[in-house]
Structure formats: structure tokens, C-alpha cells
Amino acid sequence: GMSTLDNVSAATKLRREQMDVQTELDQKRTEYRERMDRVKEREQQLAKRRQDLQDKLVRFYKFIQENEIKKNRADKKAQAELKAKEEKYLLIVQLNEDSKRLEREKQEIRDKLQKYQKYQKYLDDVLQQNEEYSDPNDIISRWKTLDGNHKELQGRKQYLEQQMEIQRQVLQKKKESKATEILDYTNALANKGKQLETLHREVTKAQDDIEYSLEKKTSTTKTIGQIKMATQNLYDRCFENASKFRPIRKHGNKDEQGGEEILHQLQFIGECLGDYIFIKERYKEDVKAKKVQQTISRSGISPTPGKRKTGAETRQGAQPSN
């Protein structure tokens, strides 16, 4: 927008323009009166000339042809003057329109002058009440400085709001990604839990079969065969599941007796159960840690680092005692 000093200068300029317009309007009016007087004078002369022609027609009838020529010339001249009169009339109309336009411009200038006078009054009041400023230019310079600082702060505010919106969207995407990951872990844990329960039932059944066989003292060959089949079944299932996550070598030694081989298989089955328990406990810890981290993030408190158990320590604590 226009500064206050520019408004004061514009008001002075408008006063000068108003005086110029008024002077020009007076000149136009004077020229208009002079032109009208000349038109009236020419009309009078034309009337006098027509009368002279009539007198000459009476007195010099014999020279009628010559007079007719003169009359025609006079008519042509009259027509020219009539045309000039019409042109002057059009000029008068144009001058009237110019006069009205100048009046409108004059009124607009007066309105602008009245509008800008309040700014001049405001600057004068500030200079009277505040000793810090001695000239209107000082006030305008101070206003420009404050206005520039305000615009700069507005720009920084808008930039920070945009950055905050970008970070919020990134955080939302991360939350959605983590929620999907947690859901996948939950489904995987549920599947592993079902497999663990199945293995527990099978191991319990195998143990019951072994104890029952030992208590009843049935045929040793039949008992060992059943134990080997049950153990081999569990071993094969544990080996199949474990080989999906890490490379292992299937145990088998022809020199070992049947009982030793079964013990090795049971030991492997026990390790698999320990792995399943370790996975379950580890998942619970991860879920708990994520919830704590989210709570800390929302509260704005920096997390206190603590010692976290290694996988081997957690697994050792999760394995059942022999």
C-alpha cells in the first residue's frame, strides 16, 4: 500500500492539479464566450449581406445575372458558415462534456484530499506526543521496518507449519507401518503358540506312553519301537520347523545305540521348545517396549537407556530345567 508520506505528497499534488483544472476550466469558459460572440457577429454580418443583396436586386435588376452569381456565392458562404456553426455547436457540446468530466475529476481530487488529510493529522499528532520522532519520515521508516519484520515472521511461521505437517505425515506413516508389523508378529506368534501346544501335547503323550510302557513292563522291543516312532515323529516335525529359520544338520549316527539316539532326539525337541518359548517371551518384551516408547514420545520425556537382555540370556531363562 502507499505509505503515509506518499499520501501527504499525493494530497499536495492533488491540490495543485485541482487549481490547474480550475484554471483550465475558466479558460475554456472564456474561449466559449468569445467564440459565441464571434458567431453572433458573423450571423449579423450575414443578415446585413442578405439585405444588401436584396437592395442590389431592386436597384440593379439589369445586372440580375451577375447578382445571381453573387447570391449563389453568398449562399455557399452561408452554408459554409452554417456548417461552421454546427461544428461550433458540436464543439460546445464537447466542451460541456469536458467541463462535466473536469468537475467529476475535481470532486474525486477533493475526496482523495479529504481522505489523506486524516493521515497527515495522525502524523502531526504522533510528532507532538512522541519526542522520539522529529520528522514524518522517521515514523514512516519505523513502520516500514516493523512491517518487514512482520512479513518475515509470517514467512517463517508458514515454513515451520509446513515442516510440522510433513513430519506429522511421516510419523503417521511410521505408526501405520508399525501397526501392520505388530499385527504380523501377533499372527506369527499365534501360529507358533498353536504349534507349541501341539508339540506339548505330543511330548506329553510320548512321555505318558514311555511311562506307561515302563510301568507295565511290556515287551522291550515294542516299547522302544513306540518310543522311537513317537520321538522320531516329534523330531521330524521339530526339524522341519526349525530348518525354515536356520540351517541345521539332521542328527544320525549308526554307531549309537537306540537309547542314545532317542536321547539326542529328545534333547533336540527340548531345544525347539526352548526356542518357541524364547520367541514368545521376546515378542512380549518387544510389544511392551514399543508401548513404553510410544508413551514416552507422547509425553515428551527422553527415554532412560537400560540394559537389555541378550537373546542367549533370554533363551536360557526361558528354557525349562532338565
CSV table of N, CA and C in Angstrom, one decimal, residues 94-212:
chain,number,residue,atom,x,y,z
A,94,GLN,N,-19.0,19.2,-26.9
A,94,GLN,CA,-17.8,18.6,-26.4
A,94,GLN,C,-17.2,19.3,-25.2
A,95,LEU,N,-17.2,20.6,-25.3
A,95,LEU,CA,-16.7,21.4,-24.1
A,95,LEU,C,-17.5,21.2,-22.9
A,96,ASN,N,-18.9,21.1,-23.1
A,96,ASN,CA,-19.7,20.8,-21.9
A,96,ASN,C,-19.4,19.5,-21.3
A,97,GLU,N,-19.2,18.5,-22.1
A,97,GLU,CA,-18.8,17.2,-21.6
A,97,GLU,C,-17.5,17.3,-20.9
A,98,ASP,N,-16.5,18.0,-21.5
A,98,ASP,CA,-15.2,18.1,-20.8
A,98,ASP,C,-15.4,18.9,-19.5
A,99,SER,N,-16.3,19.8,-19.5
A,99,SER,CA,-16.5,20.6,-18.2
A,99,SER,C,-17.0,19.6,-17.1
A,100,LYS,N,-18.0,18.8,-17.5
A,100,LYS,CA,-18.6,17.9,-16.5
A,100,LYS,C,-17.5,16.9,-16.1
A,101,ARG,N,-16.7,16.4,-17.0
A,101,ARG,CA,-15.6,15.5,-16.7
A,101,ARG,C,-14.6,16.1,-15.7
A,102,LEU,N,-14.3,17.4,-16.0
A,102,LEU,CA,-13.4,18.1,-15.1
A,102,LEU,C,-14.0,18.3,-13.7
A,103,GLU,N,-15.3,18.5,-13.7
A,103,GLU,CA,-16.0,18.7,-12.4
A,103,GLU,C,-15.9,17.3,-11.6
A,104,ARG,N,-16.1,16.2,-12.3
A,104,ARG,CA,-16.0,14.9,-11.6
A,104,ARG,C,-14.6,14.7,-11.1
A,105,GLU,N,-13.6,15.0,-12.0
A,105,GLU,CA,-12.2,14.8,-11.5
A,105,GLU,C,-11.9,15.7,-10.3
A,106,LYS,N,-12.4,16.9,-10.4
A,106,LYS,CA,-12.2,17.9,-9.3
A,106,LYS,C,-12.8,17.3,-8.0
A,107,GLN,N,-14.0,16.7,-8.1
A,107,GLN,CA,-14.7,16.1,-6.9
A,107,GLN,C,-13.9,14.9,-6.4
A,108,GLU,N,-13.4,14.1,-7.3
A,108,GLU,CA,-12.5,13.0,-6.9
A,108,GLU,C,-11.3,13.4,-6.2
A,109,ILE,N,-10.7,14.5,-6.7
A,109,ILE,CA,-9.5,15.0,-6.1
A,109,ILE,C,-9.8,15.5,-4.7
A,110,ARG,N,-11.0,16.2,-4.6
A,110,ARG,CA,-11.4,16.7,-3.2
A,110,ARG,C,-11.6,15.5,-2.3
A,111,ASP,N,-12.2,14.4,-2.8
A,111,ASP,CA,-12.4,13.3,-1.9
A,111,ASP,C,-11.1,12.7,-1.4
A,112,LYS,N,-10.1,12.5,-2.4
A,112,LYS,CA,-8.8,12.0,-2.0
A,112,LYS,C,-8.1,12.9,-1.0
A,113,LEU,N,-8.2,14.2,-1.3
A,113,LEU,CA,-7.6,15.1,-0.4
A,113,LEU,C,-8.2,15.0,1.0
A,114,GLN,N,-9.5,14.9,1.1
A,114,GLN,CA,-10.1,14.7,2.4
A,114,GLN,C,-9.7,13.4,3.1
A,115,LYS,N,-9.6,12.4,2.3
A,115,LYS,CA,-9.2,11.0,2.8
A,115,LYS,C,-7.7,11.1,3.3
A,116,TYR,N,-6.8,11.8,2.6
A,116,TYR,CA,-5.4,11.8,3.0
A,116,TYR,C,-5.2,12.8,4.1
A,117,GLN,N,-6.1,13.7,4.4
A,117,GLN,CA,-5.9,14.7,5.5
A,117,GLN,C,-5.8,14.0,6.8
A,118,LYS,N,-6.5,12.9,7.0
A,118,LYS,CA,-6.5,12.2,8.3
A,118,LYS,C,-5.1,11.6,8.6
A,119,TYR,N,-4.4,11.1,7.5
A,119,TYR,CA,-3.1,10.6,7.7
A,119,TYR,C,-2.1,11.7,8.1
A,120,GLN,N,-2.3,12.9,7.5
A,120,GLN,CA,-1.4,14.0,7.8
A,120,GLN,C,-1.7,14.4,9.3
A,121,LYS,N,-3.0,14.4,9.7
A,121,LYS,CA,-3.3,14.7,11.1
A,121,LYS,C,-2.7,13.7,12.1
A,122,TYR,N,-2.8,12.5,11.7
A,122,TYR,CA,-2.2,11.4,12.5
A,122,TYR,C,-0.7,11.6,12.7
A,123,LEU,N,0.0,11.9,11.7
A,123,LEU,CA,1.4,12.1,11.8
A,123,LEU,C,1.8,13.3,12.6
A,124,ASP,N,1.0,14.3,12.5
A,124,ASP,CA,1.2,15.5,13.3
A,124,ASP,C,1.0,15.2,14.7
A,125,ASP,N,-0.1,14.5,15.1
A,125,ASP,CA,-0.4,14.1,16.5
A,125,ASP,C,0.8,13.3,17.1
A,126,VAL,N,1.3,12.3,16.3
A,126,VAL,CA,2.4,11.5,16.8
A,126,VAL,C,3.6,12.3,17.0
A,127,LEU,N,3.9,13.2,16.1
A,127,LEU,CA,5.1,14.1,16.4
A,127,LEU,C,5.0,14.9,17.6
A,128,GLN,N,3.7,15.4,17.9
A,128,GLN,CA,3.5,16.2,19.1
A,128,GLN,C,3.6,15.4,20.4
A,129,GLN,N,3.2,14.2,20.4
A,129,GLN,CA,3.1,13.4,21.6
A,129,GLN,C,4.3,12.5,21.8
A,130,ASN,N,5.2,12.3,20.8
A,130,ASN,CA,6.3,11.4,20.9
A,130,ASN,C,7.6,12.2,20.5
A,131,GLU,N,8.5,12.4,21.5
A,131,GLU,CA,9.7,13.1,21.2
A,131,GLU,C,10.7,12.3,20.4
A,132,GLU,N,10.5,11.0,20.3
A,132,GLU,CA,11.4,10.1,19.7
A,132,GLU,C,11.5,10.4,18.2
A,133,TYR,N,10.5,10.9,17.6
A,133,TYR,CA,10.4,11.2,16.2
A,133,TYR,C,10.4,12.7,16.0
A,134,SER,N,11.2,13.2,15.1
A,134,SER,CA,11.2,14.6,14.8
A,134,SER,C,10.7,15.0,13.4
A,135,ASP,N,10.5,13.9,12.6
A,135,ASP,CA,10.0,14.2,11.2
A,135,ASP,C,9.1,13.0,10.8
A,136,PRO,N,8.1,13.3,9.9
A,136,PRO,CA,7.2,12.2,9.5
A,136,PRO,C,8.0,11.0,8.8
A,137,ASN,N,9.1,11.4,8.2
A,137,ASN,CA,9.9,10.3,7.6
A,137,ASN,C,10.4,9.3,8.6
A,138,ASP,N,10.7,9.7,9.8
A,138,ASP,CA,11.2,8.8,10.8
A,138,ASP,C,10.1,7.8,11.2
A,139,ILE,N,8.8,8.3,11.3
A,139,ILE,CA,7.7,7.4,11.6
A,139,ILE,C,7.5,6.4,10.5
A,140,ILE,N,7.6,6.9,9.2
A,140,ILE,CA,7.4,6.0,8.1
A,140,ILE,C,8.5,5.0,8.0
A,141,SER,N,9.7,5.4,8.3
A,141,SER,CA,10.8,4.4,8.2
A,141,SER,C,10.7,3.4,9.3
A,142,ARG,N,10.2,3.8,10.5
A,142,ARG,CA,10.0,2.8,11.6
A,142,ARG,C,8.9,1.8,11.2
A,143,TRP,N,7.8,2.4,10.6
A,143,TRP,CA,6.7,1.5,10.2
A,143,TRP,C,7.2,0.5,9.1
A,144,LYS,N,8.0,0.9,8.2
A,144,LYS,CA,8.5,0.0,7.1
A,144,LYS,C,9.3,-1.1,7.8
A,145,THR,N,10.1,-0.7,8.8
A,145,THR,CA,10.9,-1.8,9.4
A,145,THR,C,10.1,-2.8,10.2
A,146,LEU,N,9.1,-2.3,10.9
A,146,LEU,CA,8.2,-3.2,11.6
A,146,LEU,C,7.4,-4.1,10.6
A,147,ASP,N,6.9,-3.5,9.5
A,147,ASP,CA,6.2,-4.2,8.5
A,147,ASP,C,7.0,-5.3,7.9
A,148,GLY,N,8.3,-5.0,7.6
A,148,GLY,CA,9.2,-6.0,7.1
A,148,GLY,C,9.4,-7.2,8.0
A,149,ASN,N,9.6,-6.8,9.3
A,149,ASN,CA,9.8,-7.9,10.3
A,149,ASN,C,8.6,-8.7,10.5
A,150,HIS,N,7.4,-8.1,10.4
A,150,HIS,CA,6.2,-8.9,10.5
A,150,HIS,C,6.0,-9.8,9.3
A,151,LYS,N,6.3,-9.4,8.1
A,151,LYS,CA,6.2,-10.3,6.9
A,151,LYS,C,7.2,-11.4,7.0
A,152,GLU,N,8.4,-11.1,7.5
A,152,GLU,CA,9.5,-12.2,7.7
A,152,GLU,C,9.0,-13.2,8.7
A,153,LEU,N,8.4,-12.8,9.8
A,153,LEU,CA,7.9,-13.7,10.8
A,153,LEU,C,6.8,-14.5,10.3
A,154,GLN,N,5.9,-13.9,9.5
A,154,GLN,CA,4.8,-14.7,8.9
A,154,GLN,C,5.4,-15.7,8.0
A,155,GLY,N,6.4,-15.4,7.2
A,155,GLY,CA,7.0,-16.4,6.3
A,155,GLY,C,7.6,-17.6,7.1
A,156,ARG,N,8.3,-17.2,8.2
A,156,ARG,CA,8.9,-18.3,9.0
A,156,ARG,C,7.9,-19.2,9.6
A,157,LYS,N,6.8,-18.5,10.1
A,157,LYS,CA,5.7,-19.3,10.7
A,157,LYS,C,5.1,-20.3,9.7
A,158,GLN,N,4.9,-19.8,8.4
A,158,GLN,CA,4.3,-20.7,7.4
A,158,GLN,C,5.2,-21.8,7.1
A,159,TYR,N,6.6,-21.5,7.0
A,159,TYR,CA,7.5,-22.6,6.7
A,159,TYR,C,7.5,-23.6,7.8
A,160,LEU,N,7.5,-23.2,9.1
A,160,LEU,CA,7.5,-24.1,10.2
A,160,LEU,C,6.2,-25.0,10.2
A,161,GLU,N,5.1,-24.4,9.9
A,161,GLU,CA,3.9,-25.1,9.8
A,161,GLU,C,3.9,-26.2,8.7
A,162,GLN,N,4.5,-25.8,7.6
A,162,GLN,CA,4.7,-26.8,6.5
A,162,GLN,C,5.6,-28.0,6.9
A,163,GLN,N,6.7,-27.6,7.6
A,163,GLN,CA,7.6,-28.7,8.1
A,163,GLN,C,6.9,-29.6,9.1
A,164,MET,N,6.1,-29.0,10.0
A,164,MET,CA,5.5,-29.8,11.0
A,164,MET,C,4.4,-30.7,10.4
A,165,GLU,N,3.8,-30.2,9.4
A,165,GLU,CA,2.8,-31.1,8.7
A,165,GLU,C,3.5,-32.3,8.0
A,166,ILE,N,4.7,-32.0,7.4
A,166,ILE,CA,5.4,-33.1,6.7
A,166,ILE,C,5.8,-34.1,7.8
A,167,GLN,N,6.4,-33.6,8.9
A,167,GLN,CA,6.8,-34.6,10.0
A,167,GLN,C,5.6,-35.3,10.5
A,168,ARG,N,4.5,-34.7,10.6
A,168,ARG,CA,3.3,-35.4,11.1
A,168,ARG,C,2.9,-36.5,10.2
A,169,GLN,N,2.9,-36.2,8.9
A,169,GLN,CA,2.6,-37.3,7.9
A,169,GLN,C,3.6,-38.4,7.9
A,170,VAL,N,4.9,-38.1,8.1
A,170,VAL,CA,5.9,-39.2,8.2
A,170,VAL,C,5.6,-40.0,9.4
A,171,LEU,N,5.3,-39.3,10.6
A,171,LEU,CA,5.0,-40.1,11.8
A,171,LEU,C,3.8,-41.0,11.6
A,172,GLN,N,2.8,-40.4,11.0
A,172,GLN,CA,1.6,-41.2,10.8
A,172,GLN,C,1.9,-42.5,9.9
A,173,LYS,N,2.7,-42.3,8.9
A,173,LYS,CA,3.1,-43.5,8.1
A,173,LYS,C,3.8,-44.5,8.9
A,174,LYS,N,4.8,-44.0,9.7
A,174,LYS,CA,5.5,-44.9,10.6
A,174,LYS,C,4.6,-45.7,11.5
A,175,LYS,N,3.6,-45.0,12.1
A,175,LYS,CA,2.7,-45.6,13.0
A,175,LYS,C,1.9,-46.7,12.3
A,176,GLU,N,1.5,-46.4,11.1
A,176,GLU,CA,0.7,-47.4,10.3
A,176,GLU,C,1.6,-48.6,10.0
A,177,SER,N,2.9,-48.3,9.6
A,177,SER,CA,3.8,-49.4,9.3
A,177,SER,C,4.0,-50.3,10.5
A,178,LYS,N,4.2,-49.7,11.7
A,178,LYS,CA,4.5,-50.4,12.9
A,178,LYS,C,3.3,-51.2,13.3
A,179,ALA,N,2.1,-50.6,13.1
A,179,ALA,CA,0.9,-51.3,13.4
A,179,ALA,C,0.7,-52.6,12.6
A,180,THR,N,1.0,-52.5,11.3
A,180,THR,CA,1.0,-53.7,10.4
A,180,THR,C,2.0,-54.7,10.8
A,181,GLU,N,3.2,-54.2,11.2
A,181,GLU,CA,4.3,-55.1,11.6
A,181,GLU,C,3.9,-55.9,12.9
A,182,ILE,N,3.3,-55.1,13.9
A,182,ILE,CA,2.8,-55.7,15.1
A,182,ILE,C,1.7,-56.8,14.8
A,183,LEU,N,0.8,-56.5,13.9
A,183,LEU,CA,-0.2,-57.4,13.5
A,183,LEU,C,0.4,-58.7,13.0
A,184,ASP,N,1.4,-58.5,12.1
A,184,ASP,CA,2.1,-59.7,11.5
A,184,ASP,C,2.8,-60.5,12.6
A,185,TYR,N,3.4,-59.9,13.6
A,185,TYR,CA,4.1,-60.6,14.7
A,185,TYR,C,3.0,-61.3,15.5
A,186,THR,N,1.9,-60.6,15.7
A,186,THR,CA,0.8,-61.3,16.5
A,186,THR,C,0.3,-62.5,15.9
A,187,ASN,N,0.1,-62.5,14.6
A,187,ASN,CA,-0.4,-63.6,13.8
A,187,ASN,C,0.7,-64.7,13.9
A,188,ALA,N,1.9,-64.4,13.7
A,188,ALA,CA,3.0,-65.4,13.7
A,188,ALA,C,3.1,-66.0,15.1
A,189,LEU,N,3.0,-65.2,16.1
A,189,LEU,CA,3.0,-65.7,17.5
A,189,LEU,C,1.9,-66.7,17.8
A,190,ALA,N,0.7,-66.3,17.3
A,190,ALA,CA,-0.5,-67.2,17.4
A,190,ALA,C,-0.2,-68.5,16.8
A,191,ASN,N,0.4,-68.5,15.6
A,191,ASN,CA,0.7,-69.8,14.9
A,191,ASN,C,1.7,-70.6,15.6
A,192,LYS,N,2.7,-69.9,16.1
A,192,LYS,CA,3.8,-70.6,16.9
A,192,LYS,C,3.2,-71.1,18.2
A,193,GLY,N,2.3,-70.4,18.8
A,193,GLY,CA,1.7,-70.9,20.0
A,193,GLY,C,0.9,-72.2,19.8
A,194,LYS,N,0.2,-72.2,18.7
A,194,LYS,CA,-0.6,-73.4,18.3
A,194,LYS,C,0.3,-74.6,18.1
A,195,GLN,N,1.4,-74.3,17.4
A,195,GLN,CA,2.4,-75.4,17.1
A,195,GLN,C,3.0,-75.8,18.4
A,196,LEU,N,3.3,-74.8,19.3
A,196,LEU,CA,3.9,-75.2,20.6
A,196,LEU,C,2.9,-76.1,21.5
A,197,GLU,N,1.7,-75.7,21.4
A,197,GLU,CA,0.7,-76.5,22.2
A,197,GLU,C,0.6,-77.9,21.6
A,198,THR,N,0.6,-78.0,20.3
A,198,THR,CA,0.6,-79.3,19.6
A,198,THR,C,1.8,-80.1,20.0
A,199,LEU,N,3.0,-79.5,20.0
A,199,LEU,CA,4.2,-80.2,20.4
A,199,LEU,C,4.1,-80.6,21.9
A,200,HIS,N,3.6,-79.7,22.7
A,200,HIS,CA,3.5,-80.1,24.2
A,200,HIS,C,2.6,-81.3,24.3
A,201,ARG,N,1.5,-81.3,23.6
A,201,ARG,CA,0.6,-82.5,23.7
A,201,ARG,C,1.3,-83.7,23.2
A,202,GLU,N,2.0,-83.6,22.1
A,202,GLU,CA,2.7,-84.8,21.6
A,202,GLU,C,3.8,-85.2,22.5
A,203,VAL,N,4.5,-84.3,23.1
A,203,VAL,CA,5.6,-84.7,24.0
A,203,VAL,C,5.0,-85.3,25.2
A,204,THR,N,3.9,-84.7,25.7
A,204,THR,CA,3.2,-85.3,26.9
A,204,THR,C,2.7,-86.7,26.6
A,205,LYS,N,2.1,-86.8,25.5
A,205,LYS,CA,1.6,-88.1,25.1
A,205,LYS,C,2.8,-89.1,25.0
A,206,ALA,N,3.9,-88.7,24.4
A,206,ALA,CA,5.1,-89.6,24.3
A,206,ALA,C,5.6,-90.0,25.7
A,207,GLN,N,5.7,-89.0,26.6
A,207,GLN,CA,6.1,-89.3,27.9
A,207,GLN,C,5.2,-90.2,28.6
A,208,ASP,N,3.9,-90.0,28.4
A,208,ASP,CA,2.9,-90.9,29.1
A,208,ASP,C,3.0,-92.3,28.5
A,209,ASP,N,3.3,-92.3,27.2
A,209,ASP,CA,3.5,-93.7,26.6
A,209,ASP,C,4.7,-94.4,27.1
A,210,ILE,N,5.8,-93.6,27.3
A,210,ILE,CA,7.0,-94.2,27.8
A,210,ILE,C,6.8,-94.7,29.2
A,211,GLU,N,6.2,-93.8,30.1
A,211,GLU,CA,6.0,-94.2,31.5
A,211,GLU,C,5.0,-95.4,31.6
A,212,TYR,N,4.0,-95.3,30.8
A,212,TYR,CA,3.1,-96.4,30.8
A,212,TYR,C,3.8,-97.7,30.4
